[in-house]
CSV table of C-alpha atoms in Angstrom, one decimal:
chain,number,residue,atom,x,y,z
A,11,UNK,CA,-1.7,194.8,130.3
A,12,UNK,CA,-3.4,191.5,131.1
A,13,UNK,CA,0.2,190.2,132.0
A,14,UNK,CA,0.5,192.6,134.1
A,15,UNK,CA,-2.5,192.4,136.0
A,16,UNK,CA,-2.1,188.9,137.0
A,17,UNK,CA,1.3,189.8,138.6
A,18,UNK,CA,-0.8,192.6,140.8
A,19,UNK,CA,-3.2,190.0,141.2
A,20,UNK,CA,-0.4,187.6,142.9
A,21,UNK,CA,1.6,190.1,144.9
A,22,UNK,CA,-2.0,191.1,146.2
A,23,UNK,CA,-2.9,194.4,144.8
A,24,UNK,CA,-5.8,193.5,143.2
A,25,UNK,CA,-8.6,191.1,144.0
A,26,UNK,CA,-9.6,190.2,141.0
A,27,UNK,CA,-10.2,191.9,136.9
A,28,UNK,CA,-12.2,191.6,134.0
A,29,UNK,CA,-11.6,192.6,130.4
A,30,UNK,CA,-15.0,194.9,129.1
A,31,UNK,CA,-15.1,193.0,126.5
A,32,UNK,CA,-18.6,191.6,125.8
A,33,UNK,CA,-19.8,192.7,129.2
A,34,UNK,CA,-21.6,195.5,128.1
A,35,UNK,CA,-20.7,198.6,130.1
A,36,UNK,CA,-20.7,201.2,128.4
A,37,UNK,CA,-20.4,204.8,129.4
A,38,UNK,CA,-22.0,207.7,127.9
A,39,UNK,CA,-20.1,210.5,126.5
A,40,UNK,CA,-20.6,213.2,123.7
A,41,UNK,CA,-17.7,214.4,121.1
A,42,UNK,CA,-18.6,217.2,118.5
A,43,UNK,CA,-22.3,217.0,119.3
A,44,UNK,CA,-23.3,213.4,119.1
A,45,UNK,CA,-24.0,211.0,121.5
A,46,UNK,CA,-21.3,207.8,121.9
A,47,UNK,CA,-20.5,204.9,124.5
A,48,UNK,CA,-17.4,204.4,125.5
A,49,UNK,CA,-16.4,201.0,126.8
A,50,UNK,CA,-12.9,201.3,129.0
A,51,UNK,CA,-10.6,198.1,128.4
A,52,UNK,CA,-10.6,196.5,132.3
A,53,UNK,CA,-12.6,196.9,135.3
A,54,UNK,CA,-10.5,195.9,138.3
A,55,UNK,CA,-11.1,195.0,142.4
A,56,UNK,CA,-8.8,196.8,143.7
A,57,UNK,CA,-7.4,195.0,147.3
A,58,UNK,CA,-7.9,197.6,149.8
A,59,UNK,CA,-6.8,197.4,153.3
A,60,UNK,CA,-9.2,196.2,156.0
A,61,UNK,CA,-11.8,198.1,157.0
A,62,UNK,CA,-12.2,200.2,153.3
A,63,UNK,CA,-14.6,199.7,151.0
A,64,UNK,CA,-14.1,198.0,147.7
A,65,UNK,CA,-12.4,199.8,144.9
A,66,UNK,CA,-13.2,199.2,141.4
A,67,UNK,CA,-11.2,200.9,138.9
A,68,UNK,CA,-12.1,201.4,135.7
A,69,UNK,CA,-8.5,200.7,133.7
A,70,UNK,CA,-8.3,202.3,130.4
A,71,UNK,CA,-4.9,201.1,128.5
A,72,UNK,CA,-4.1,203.8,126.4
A,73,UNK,CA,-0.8,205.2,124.4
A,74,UNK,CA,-1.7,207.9,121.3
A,75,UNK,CA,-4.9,210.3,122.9
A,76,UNK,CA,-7.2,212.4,120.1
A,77,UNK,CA,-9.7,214.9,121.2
A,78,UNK,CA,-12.2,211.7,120.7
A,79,UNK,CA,-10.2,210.1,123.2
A,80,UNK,CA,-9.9,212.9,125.6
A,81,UNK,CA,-13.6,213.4,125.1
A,82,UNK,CA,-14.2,209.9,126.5
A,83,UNK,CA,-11.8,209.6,129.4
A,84,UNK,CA,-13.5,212.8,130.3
A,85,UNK,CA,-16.8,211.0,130.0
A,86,UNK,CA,-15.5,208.5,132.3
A,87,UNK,CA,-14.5,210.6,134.8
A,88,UNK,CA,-18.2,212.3,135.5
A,89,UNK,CA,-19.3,208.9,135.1
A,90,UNK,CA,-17.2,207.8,137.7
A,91,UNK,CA,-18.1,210.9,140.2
A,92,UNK,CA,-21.9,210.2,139.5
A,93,UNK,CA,-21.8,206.4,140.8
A,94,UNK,CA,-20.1,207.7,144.1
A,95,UNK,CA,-22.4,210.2,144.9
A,96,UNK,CA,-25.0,207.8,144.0
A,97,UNK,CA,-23.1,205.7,146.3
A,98,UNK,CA,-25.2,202.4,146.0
A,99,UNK,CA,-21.9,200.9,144.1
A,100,UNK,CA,-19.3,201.1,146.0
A,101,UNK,CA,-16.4,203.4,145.5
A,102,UNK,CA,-15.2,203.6,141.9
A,103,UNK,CA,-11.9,205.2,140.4
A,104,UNK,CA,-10.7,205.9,137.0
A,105,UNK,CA,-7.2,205.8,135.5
A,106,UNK,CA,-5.5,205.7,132.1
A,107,UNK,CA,-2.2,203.6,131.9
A,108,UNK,CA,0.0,204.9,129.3
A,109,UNK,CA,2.5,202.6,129.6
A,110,UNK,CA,1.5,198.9,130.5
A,111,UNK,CA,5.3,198.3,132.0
A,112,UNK,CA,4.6,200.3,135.0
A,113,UNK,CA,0.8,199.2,135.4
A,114,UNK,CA,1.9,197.6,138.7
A,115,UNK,CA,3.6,200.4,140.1
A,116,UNK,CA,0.3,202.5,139.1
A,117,UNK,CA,-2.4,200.3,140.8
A,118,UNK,CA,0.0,200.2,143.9
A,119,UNK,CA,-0.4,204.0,144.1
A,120,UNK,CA,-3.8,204.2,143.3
A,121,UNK,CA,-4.6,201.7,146.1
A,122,UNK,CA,-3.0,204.3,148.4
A,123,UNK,CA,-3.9,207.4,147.1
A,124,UNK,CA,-7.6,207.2,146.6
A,125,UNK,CA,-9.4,207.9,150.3
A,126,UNK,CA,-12.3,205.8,151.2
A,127,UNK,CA,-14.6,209.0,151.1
A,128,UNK,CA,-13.7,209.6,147.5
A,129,UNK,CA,-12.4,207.6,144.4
């Protein structure tokens, strides 16, 4: 995935990426009644034309999916909604690549497909 990224980085669909590891974030999710924190695999600047806000995504690299893990991509998908209604953040975006081969292909869509007013 890291591979990956860096070729998206040099054709110019992303500014810039970090891996989550060690940076802390962490978001908050519940499975069978207990509280857990999730912490996705990449956060990513998307490169968004002129004029749009920023897009970070929040890049989750994943093949098998449990209920645990469908618990926390759920988790960070009202996570996601609340820090652009909060709006102090910029525009954020989740996604789930299931197959790190097309990852380029995916963030190139993404870039198009998410509208400045929502992520």
């Amino acid at each position: 995935a890291a591979f990956r990224l860096e070729q998206a980085a040099q054709q110019g669909l992303i500014r810039f990426y970090a891996r989550n590891e060690g940076m802390d974030l962490s978001i908050p999710y519940e499975f069978l009644g207990v509280d857990h924190g999730y912490e996705p695999d990449f956060l990513v600047r998307m490169a968004t034309p002129d004029g749009e806000p920023d897009l970070t995504l929040v890049l989750e690299v994943k093949g098998f999916e449990d209920n645990q893990t469908t618990a926390k991509h759920e988790g960070a998908r009202r996570w996601v909604r609340a820090v652009n209604n909060w709006g102090k953040l910029g525009r954020w975006a989740f996604h789930v690549c299931r197959n790190p081969q097309m990852l380029e292909r995916e963030l190139a869509y993404l870039v198009q497909q998410t509208p400045a007013s929502a992520a």
